[in-house]
Coordinates of N, CA and C in Angstrom, one line a residue:
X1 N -15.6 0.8 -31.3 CA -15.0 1.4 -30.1 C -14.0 2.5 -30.5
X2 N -14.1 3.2 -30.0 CA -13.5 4.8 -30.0 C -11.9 4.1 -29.4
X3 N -10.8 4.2 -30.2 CA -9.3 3.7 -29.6 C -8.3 5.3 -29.7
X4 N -7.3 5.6 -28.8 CA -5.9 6.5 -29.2 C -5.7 6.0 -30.4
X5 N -5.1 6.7 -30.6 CA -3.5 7.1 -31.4 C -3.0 8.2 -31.2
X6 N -1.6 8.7 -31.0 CA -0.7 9.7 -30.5 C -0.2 9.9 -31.7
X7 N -0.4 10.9 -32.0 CA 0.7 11.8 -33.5 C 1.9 11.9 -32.6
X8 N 1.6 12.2 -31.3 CA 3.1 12.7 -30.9 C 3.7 11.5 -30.4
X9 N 3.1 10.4 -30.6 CA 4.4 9.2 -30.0 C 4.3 8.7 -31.2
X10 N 3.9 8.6 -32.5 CA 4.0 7.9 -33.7 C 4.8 8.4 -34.4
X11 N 4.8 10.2 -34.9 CA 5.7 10.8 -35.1 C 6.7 11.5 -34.4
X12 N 6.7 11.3 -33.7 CA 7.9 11.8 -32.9 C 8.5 13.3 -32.7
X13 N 7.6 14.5 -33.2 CA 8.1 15.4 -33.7 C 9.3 15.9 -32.5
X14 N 10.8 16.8 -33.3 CA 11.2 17.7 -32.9 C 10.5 18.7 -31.8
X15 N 11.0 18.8 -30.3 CA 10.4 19.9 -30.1 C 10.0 21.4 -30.1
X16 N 11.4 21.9 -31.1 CA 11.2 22.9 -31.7 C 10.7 23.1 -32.9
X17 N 9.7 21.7 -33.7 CA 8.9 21.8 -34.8 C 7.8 22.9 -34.3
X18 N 6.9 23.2 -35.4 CA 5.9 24.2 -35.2 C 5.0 22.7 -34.8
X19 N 5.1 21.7 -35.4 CA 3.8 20.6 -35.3 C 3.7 19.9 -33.5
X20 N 5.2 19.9 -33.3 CA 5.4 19.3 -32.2 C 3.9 20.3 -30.7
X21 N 4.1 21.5 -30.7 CA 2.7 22.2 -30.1 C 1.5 21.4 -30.0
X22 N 0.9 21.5 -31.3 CA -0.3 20.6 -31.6 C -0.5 19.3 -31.1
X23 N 0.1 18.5 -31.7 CA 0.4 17.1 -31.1 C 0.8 16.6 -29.9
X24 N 1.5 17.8 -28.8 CA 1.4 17.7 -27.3 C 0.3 17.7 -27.0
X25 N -0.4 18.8 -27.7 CA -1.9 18.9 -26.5 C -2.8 18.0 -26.7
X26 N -3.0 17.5 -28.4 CA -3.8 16.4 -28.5 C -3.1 15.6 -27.9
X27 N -2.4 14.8 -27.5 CA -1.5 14.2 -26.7 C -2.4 13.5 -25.4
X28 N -2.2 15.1 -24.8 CA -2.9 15.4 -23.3 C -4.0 15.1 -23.4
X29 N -5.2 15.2 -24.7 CA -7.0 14.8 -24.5 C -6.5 13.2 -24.1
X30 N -5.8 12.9 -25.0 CA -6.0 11.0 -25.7 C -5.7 10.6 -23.8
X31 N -4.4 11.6 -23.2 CA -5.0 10.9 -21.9 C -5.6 10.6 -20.8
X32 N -6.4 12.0 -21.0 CA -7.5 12.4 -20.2 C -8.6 11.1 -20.8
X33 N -8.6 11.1 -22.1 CA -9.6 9.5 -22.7 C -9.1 8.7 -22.3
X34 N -8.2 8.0 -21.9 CA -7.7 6.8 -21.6 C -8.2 6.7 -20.2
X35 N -8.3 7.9 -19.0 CA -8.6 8.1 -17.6 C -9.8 8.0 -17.7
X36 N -10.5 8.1 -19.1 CA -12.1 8.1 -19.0 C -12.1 6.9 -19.3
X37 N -11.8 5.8 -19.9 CA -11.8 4.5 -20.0 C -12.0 3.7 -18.5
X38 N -10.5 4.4 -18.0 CA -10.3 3.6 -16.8 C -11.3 3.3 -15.6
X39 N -11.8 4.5 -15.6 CA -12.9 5.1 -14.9 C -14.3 4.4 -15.3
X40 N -14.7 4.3 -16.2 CA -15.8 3.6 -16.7 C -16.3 2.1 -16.3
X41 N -17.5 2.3 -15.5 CA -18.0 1.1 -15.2 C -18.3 -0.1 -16.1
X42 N -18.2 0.1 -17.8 CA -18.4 -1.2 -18.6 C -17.7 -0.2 -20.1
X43 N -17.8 -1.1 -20.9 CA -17.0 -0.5 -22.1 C -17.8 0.4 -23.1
X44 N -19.1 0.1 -22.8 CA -20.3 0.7 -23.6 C -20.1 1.8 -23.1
X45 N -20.2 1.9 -21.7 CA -20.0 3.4 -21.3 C -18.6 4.1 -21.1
X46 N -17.6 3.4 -21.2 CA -16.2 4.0 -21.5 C -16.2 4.6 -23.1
X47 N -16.8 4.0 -24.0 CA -16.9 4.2 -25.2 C -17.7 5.8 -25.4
X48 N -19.3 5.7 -24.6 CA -20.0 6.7 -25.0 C -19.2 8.2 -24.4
X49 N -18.5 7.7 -23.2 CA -18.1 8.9 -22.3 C -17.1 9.8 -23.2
X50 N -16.0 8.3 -23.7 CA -15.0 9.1 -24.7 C -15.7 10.1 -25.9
X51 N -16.2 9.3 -27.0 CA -16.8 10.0 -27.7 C -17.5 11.2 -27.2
X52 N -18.5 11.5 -26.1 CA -18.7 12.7 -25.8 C -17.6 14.0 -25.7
X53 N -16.7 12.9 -25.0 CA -15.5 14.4 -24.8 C -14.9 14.3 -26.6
X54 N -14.8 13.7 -27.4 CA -13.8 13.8 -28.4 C -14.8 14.7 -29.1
X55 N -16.2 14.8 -29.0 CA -17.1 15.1 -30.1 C -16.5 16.5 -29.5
X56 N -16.5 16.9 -28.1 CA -16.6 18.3 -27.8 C -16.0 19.3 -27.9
X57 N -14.0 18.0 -27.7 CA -12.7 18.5 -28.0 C -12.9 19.2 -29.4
X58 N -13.2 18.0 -30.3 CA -13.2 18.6 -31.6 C -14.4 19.5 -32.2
X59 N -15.5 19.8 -31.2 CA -16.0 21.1 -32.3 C -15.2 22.0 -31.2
X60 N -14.5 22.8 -30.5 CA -14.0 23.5 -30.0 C -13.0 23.8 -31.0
X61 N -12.3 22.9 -31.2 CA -10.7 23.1 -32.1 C -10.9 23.3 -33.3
X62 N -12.0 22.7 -33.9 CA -12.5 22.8 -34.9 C -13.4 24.1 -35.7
X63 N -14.1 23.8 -34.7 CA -15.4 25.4 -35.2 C -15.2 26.4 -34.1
X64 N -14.4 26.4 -33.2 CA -14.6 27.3 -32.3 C -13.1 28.0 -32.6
X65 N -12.3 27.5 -33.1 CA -10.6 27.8 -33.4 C -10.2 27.7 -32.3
X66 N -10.2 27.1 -30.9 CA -9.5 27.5 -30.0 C -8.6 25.7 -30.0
X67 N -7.6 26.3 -30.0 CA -6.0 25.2 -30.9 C -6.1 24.4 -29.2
X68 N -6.4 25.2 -27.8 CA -5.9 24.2 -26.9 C -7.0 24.6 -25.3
X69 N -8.3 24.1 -26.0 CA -9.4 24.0 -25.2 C -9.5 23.6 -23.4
X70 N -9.7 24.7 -22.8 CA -9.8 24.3 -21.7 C -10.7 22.7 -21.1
X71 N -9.4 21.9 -20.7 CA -10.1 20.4 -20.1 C -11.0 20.1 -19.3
X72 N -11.3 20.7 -18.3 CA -12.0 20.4 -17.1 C -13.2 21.1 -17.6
X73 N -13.1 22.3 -18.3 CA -14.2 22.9 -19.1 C -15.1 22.2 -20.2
X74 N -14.5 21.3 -21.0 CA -14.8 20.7 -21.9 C -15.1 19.0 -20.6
X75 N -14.9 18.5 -20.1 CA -15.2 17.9 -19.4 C -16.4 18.1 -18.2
X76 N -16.8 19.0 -17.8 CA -18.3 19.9 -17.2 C -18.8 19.8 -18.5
X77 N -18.9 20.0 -20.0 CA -19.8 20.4 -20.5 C -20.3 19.4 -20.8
X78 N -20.0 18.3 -21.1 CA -20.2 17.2 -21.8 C -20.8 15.8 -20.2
X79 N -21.0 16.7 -19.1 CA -21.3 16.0 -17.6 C -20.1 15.0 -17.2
X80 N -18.8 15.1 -17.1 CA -18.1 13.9 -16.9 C -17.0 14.7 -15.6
X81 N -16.7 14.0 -15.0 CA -16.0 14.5 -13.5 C -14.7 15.3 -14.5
X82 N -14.3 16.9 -13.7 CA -13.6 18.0 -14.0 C -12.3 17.4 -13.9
X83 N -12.0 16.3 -12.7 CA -10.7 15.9 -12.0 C -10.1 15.4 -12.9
X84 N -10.2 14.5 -14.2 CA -10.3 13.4 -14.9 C -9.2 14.7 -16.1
X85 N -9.3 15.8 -16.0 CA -8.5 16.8 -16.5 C -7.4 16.6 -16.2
X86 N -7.0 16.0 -14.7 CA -5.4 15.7 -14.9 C -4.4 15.0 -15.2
X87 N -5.2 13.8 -16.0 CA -4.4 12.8 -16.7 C -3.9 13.1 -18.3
X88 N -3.8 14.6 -18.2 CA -3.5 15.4 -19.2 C -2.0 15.6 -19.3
X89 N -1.4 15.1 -18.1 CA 0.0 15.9 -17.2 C 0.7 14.4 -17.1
X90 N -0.4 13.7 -16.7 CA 0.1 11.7 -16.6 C 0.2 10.6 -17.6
X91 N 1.7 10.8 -17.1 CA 2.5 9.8 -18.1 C 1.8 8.4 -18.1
X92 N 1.3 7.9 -17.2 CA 1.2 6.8 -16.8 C -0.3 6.2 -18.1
X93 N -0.8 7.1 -18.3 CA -2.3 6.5 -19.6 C -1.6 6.6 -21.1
X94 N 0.1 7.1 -20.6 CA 1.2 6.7 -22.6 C 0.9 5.2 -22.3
X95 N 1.3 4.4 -21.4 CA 0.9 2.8 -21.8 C -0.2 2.3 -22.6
X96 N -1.5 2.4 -21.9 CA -2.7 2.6 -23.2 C -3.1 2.9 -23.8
X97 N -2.4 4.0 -24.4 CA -2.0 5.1 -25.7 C -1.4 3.6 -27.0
X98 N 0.0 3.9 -26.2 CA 0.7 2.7 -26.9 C -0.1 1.6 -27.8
X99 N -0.8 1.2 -26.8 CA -1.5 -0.4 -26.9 C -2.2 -0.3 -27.7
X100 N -3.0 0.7 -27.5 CA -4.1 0.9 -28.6 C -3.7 1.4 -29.9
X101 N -2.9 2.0 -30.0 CA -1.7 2.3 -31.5 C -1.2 1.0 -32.1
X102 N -0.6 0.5 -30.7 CA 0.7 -0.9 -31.8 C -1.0 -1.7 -32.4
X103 N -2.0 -2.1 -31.4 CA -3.2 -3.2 -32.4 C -4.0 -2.2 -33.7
X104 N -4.0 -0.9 -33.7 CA -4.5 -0.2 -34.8 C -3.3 -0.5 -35.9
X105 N -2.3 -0.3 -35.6 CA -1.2 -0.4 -36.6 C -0.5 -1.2 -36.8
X106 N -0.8 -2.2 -36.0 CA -0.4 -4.3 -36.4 C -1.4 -4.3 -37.2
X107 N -2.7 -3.7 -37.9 CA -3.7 -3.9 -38.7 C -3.2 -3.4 -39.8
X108 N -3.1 -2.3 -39.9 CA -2.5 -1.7 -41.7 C -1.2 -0.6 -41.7
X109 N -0.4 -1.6 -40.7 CA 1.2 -1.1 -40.7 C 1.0 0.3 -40.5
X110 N 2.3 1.0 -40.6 CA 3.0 2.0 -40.0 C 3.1 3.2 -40.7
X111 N 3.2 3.0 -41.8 CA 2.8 4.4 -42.8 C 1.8 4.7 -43.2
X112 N 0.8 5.3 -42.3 CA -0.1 5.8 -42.0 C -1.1 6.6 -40.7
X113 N -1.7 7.4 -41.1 CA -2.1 8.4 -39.9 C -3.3 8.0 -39.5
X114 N -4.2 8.6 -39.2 CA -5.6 8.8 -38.9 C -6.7 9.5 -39.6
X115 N -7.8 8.5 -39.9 CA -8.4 7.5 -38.4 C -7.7 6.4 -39.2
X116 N -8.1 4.8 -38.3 CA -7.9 3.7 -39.1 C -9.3 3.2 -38.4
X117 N -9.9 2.3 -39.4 CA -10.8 1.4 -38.7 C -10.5 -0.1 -39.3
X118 N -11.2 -0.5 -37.7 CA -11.1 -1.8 -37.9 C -12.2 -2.8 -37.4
X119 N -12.7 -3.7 -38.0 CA -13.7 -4.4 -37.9 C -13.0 -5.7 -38.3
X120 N -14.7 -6.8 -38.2 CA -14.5 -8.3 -38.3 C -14.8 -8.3 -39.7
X121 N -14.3 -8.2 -40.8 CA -15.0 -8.5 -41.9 C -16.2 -9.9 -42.0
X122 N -16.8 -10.4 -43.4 CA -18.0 -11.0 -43.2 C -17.2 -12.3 -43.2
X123 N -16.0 -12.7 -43.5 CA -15.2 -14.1 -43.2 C -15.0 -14.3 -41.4
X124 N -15.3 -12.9 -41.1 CA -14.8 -13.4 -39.3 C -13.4 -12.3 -38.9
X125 N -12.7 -12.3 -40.0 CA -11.4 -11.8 -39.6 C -11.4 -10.0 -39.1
X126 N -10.6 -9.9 -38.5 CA -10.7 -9.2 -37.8 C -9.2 -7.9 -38.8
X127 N -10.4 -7.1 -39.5 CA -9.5 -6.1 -40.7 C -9.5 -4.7 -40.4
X128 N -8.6 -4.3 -41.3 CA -8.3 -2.5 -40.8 C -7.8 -1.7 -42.0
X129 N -8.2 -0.4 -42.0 CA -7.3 0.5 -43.0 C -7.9 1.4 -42.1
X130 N -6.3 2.6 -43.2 CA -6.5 3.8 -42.8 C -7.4 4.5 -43.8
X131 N -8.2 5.5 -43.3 CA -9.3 6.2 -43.6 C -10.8 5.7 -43.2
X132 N -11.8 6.6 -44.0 CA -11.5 7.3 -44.9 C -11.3 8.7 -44.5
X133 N -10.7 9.2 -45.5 CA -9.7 10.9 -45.0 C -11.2 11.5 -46.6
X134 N -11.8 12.4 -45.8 CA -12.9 13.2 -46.3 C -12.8 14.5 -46.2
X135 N -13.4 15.3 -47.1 CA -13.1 16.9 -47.1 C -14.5 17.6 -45.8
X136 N -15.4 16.3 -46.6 CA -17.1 16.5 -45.9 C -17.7 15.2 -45.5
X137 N -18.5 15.7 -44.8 CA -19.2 14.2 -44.2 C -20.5 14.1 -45.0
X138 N -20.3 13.1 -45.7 CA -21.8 12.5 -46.3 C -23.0 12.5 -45.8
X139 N -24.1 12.7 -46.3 CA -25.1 12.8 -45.4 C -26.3 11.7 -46.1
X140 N -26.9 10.9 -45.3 CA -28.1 9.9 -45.6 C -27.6 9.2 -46.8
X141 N -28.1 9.2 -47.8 CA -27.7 7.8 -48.8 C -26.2 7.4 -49.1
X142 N -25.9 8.9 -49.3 CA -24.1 8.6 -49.5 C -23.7 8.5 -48.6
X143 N -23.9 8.9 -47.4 CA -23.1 8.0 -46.3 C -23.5 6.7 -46.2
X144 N -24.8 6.1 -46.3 CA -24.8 4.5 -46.3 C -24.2 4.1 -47.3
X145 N -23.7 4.3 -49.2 CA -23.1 3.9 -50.0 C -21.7 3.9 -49.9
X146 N -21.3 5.1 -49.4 CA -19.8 5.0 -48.6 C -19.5 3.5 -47.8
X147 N -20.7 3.8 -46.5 CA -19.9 2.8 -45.5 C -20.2 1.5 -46.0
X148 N -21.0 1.4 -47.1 CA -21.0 -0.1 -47.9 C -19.5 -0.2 -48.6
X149 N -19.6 0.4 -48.7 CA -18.3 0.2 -50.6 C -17.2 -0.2 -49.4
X150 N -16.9 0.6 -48.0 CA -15.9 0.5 -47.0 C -15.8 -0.9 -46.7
X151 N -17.0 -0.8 -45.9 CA -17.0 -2.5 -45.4 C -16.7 -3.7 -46.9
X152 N -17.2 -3.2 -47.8 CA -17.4 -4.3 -49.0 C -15.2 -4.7 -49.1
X153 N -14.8 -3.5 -49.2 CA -13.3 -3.8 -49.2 C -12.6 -4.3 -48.4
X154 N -13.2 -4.3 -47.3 CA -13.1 -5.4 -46.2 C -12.5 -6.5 -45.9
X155 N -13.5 -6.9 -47.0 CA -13.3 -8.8 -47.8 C -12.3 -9.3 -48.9
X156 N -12.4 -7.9 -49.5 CA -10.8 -8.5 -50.1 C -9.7 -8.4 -50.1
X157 N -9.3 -9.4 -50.3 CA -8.1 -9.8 -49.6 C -7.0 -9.4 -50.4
X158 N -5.9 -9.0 -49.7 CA -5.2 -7.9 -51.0 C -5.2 -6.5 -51.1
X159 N -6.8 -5.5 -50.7 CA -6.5 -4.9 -50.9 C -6.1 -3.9 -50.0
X160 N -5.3 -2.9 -50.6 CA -4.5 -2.3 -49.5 C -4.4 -0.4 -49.6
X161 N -4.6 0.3 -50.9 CA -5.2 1.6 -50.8 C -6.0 1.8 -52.3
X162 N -6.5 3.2 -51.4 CA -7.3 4.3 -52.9 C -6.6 5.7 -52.3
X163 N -6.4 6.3 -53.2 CA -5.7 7.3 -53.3 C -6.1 8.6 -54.3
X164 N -6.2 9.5 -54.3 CA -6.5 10.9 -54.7 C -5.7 12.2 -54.3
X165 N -5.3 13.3 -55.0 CA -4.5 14.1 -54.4 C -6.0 15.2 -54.2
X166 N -5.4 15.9 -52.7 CA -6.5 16.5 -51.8 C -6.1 17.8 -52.5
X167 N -7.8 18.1 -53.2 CA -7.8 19.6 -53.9 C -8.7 20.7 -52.8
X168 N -8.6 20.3 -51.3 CA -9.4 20.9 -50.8 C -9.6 20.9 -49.6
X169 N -9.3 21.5 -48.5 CA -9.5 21.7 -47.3 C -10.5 21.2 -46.5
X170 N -10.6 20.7 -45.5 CA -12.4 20.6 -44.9 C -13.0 21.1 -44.3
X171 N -14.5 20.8 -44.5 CA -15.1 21.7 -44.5 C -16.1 21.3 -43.1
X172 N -15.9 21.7 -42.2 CA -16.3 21.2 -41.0 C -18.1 21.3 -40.8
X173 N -18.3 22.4 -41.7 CA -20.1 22.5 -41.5 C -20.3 23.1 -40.5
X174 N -21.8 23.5 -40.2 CA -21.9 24.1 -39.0 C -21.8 23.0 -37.6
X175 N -21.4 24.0 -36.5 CA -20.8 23.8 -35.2 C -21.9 22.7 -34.6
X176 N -21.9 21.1 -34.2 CA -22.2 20.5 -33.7 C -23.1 20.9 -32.5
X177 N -24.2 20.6 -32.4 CA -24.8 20.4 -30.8 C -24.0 19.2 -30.5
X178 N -24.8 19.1 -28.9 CA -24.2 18.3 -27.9 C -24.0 16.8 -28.2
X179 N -23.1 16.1 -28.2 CA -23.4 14.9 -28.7 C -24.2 13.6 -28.0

């Protein structure tokens, strides 16, 4: 399941940071997603609806460069009601913002960003880390070797990171079709 996290309620930026910009506006998708949650007749399809707008937000910001993508536009493209753009302005979806933050980060604490995932490992328990933080997206075997070695760490108990210094930017690939 697709969950928030707010850079701008976790970090807190300064308003007059350069970062503080960015992290408003992603801000405003996460609660236009939360309005698409709300909205959604079962979770399967609160899930697929979100993902559609995140896949959309992000090749726009991403491969399109445009830093603060028209909502209601990106919401028509993807078929989901234009109105659902104004919970972009509504304070009232920081609640479920929150919620979904404090259980991602009651999983693998507070010094840390995005993504985190979290699953039931193969004992039952219910585990999390942050990452994985990737330059490129693996494709067919190495992505299944990846998400093995992921889940395999899972299970042990203890462990807590892997670490590398980033010699490299990412590399987004070409521009996504529709998701």
């Amino acid at each position: 399941m697709w969950r928030s996290i707010s850079l701008l309620l976790k970090n807190d930026p300064p308003e007059d940071s350069d970062y503080y910009g960015p992290v408003k506006t992603t801000h405003g998708h996460l609660r236009v997603m939360e309005a698409i949650r709300a909205a959604s007749d079962s979770p399967s399809d609160a899930n697929r609806d979100v993902f559609k707008l995140y896949w959309e937000l992000g090749s726009r910001i991403h491969h399109d460069s445009d830093r603060t993508p028209d909502l209601a536009d990106a919401l028509s493209a993807v078929g989901l009601d234009t109105s659902l753009a104004a919970a972009a302005d509504d304070e009232q979806w920081d609640v479920a913002i929150q919620a979904a933050m404090d259980d991602g980060l009651g999983l693998v604490g507070n010094d840390v960003g995005t993504p985190i995932i979290a699953m039931r490992n193969s004992h039952g328990e219910r585990v999390g880390y942050f990452g994985p933080v990737i330059t490129k997206i693996p494709r067919g075997e190495d992505a299944l070797r990846m998400w093995d070695a992921l889940t395999t760490m899972m299970d042990i108990d203890g462990f807590f990171e892997l670490k590398k210094t980033r010699t490299e930017g990412p590399d987004f690939g070409p521009r996504p079709g529709a998701a």
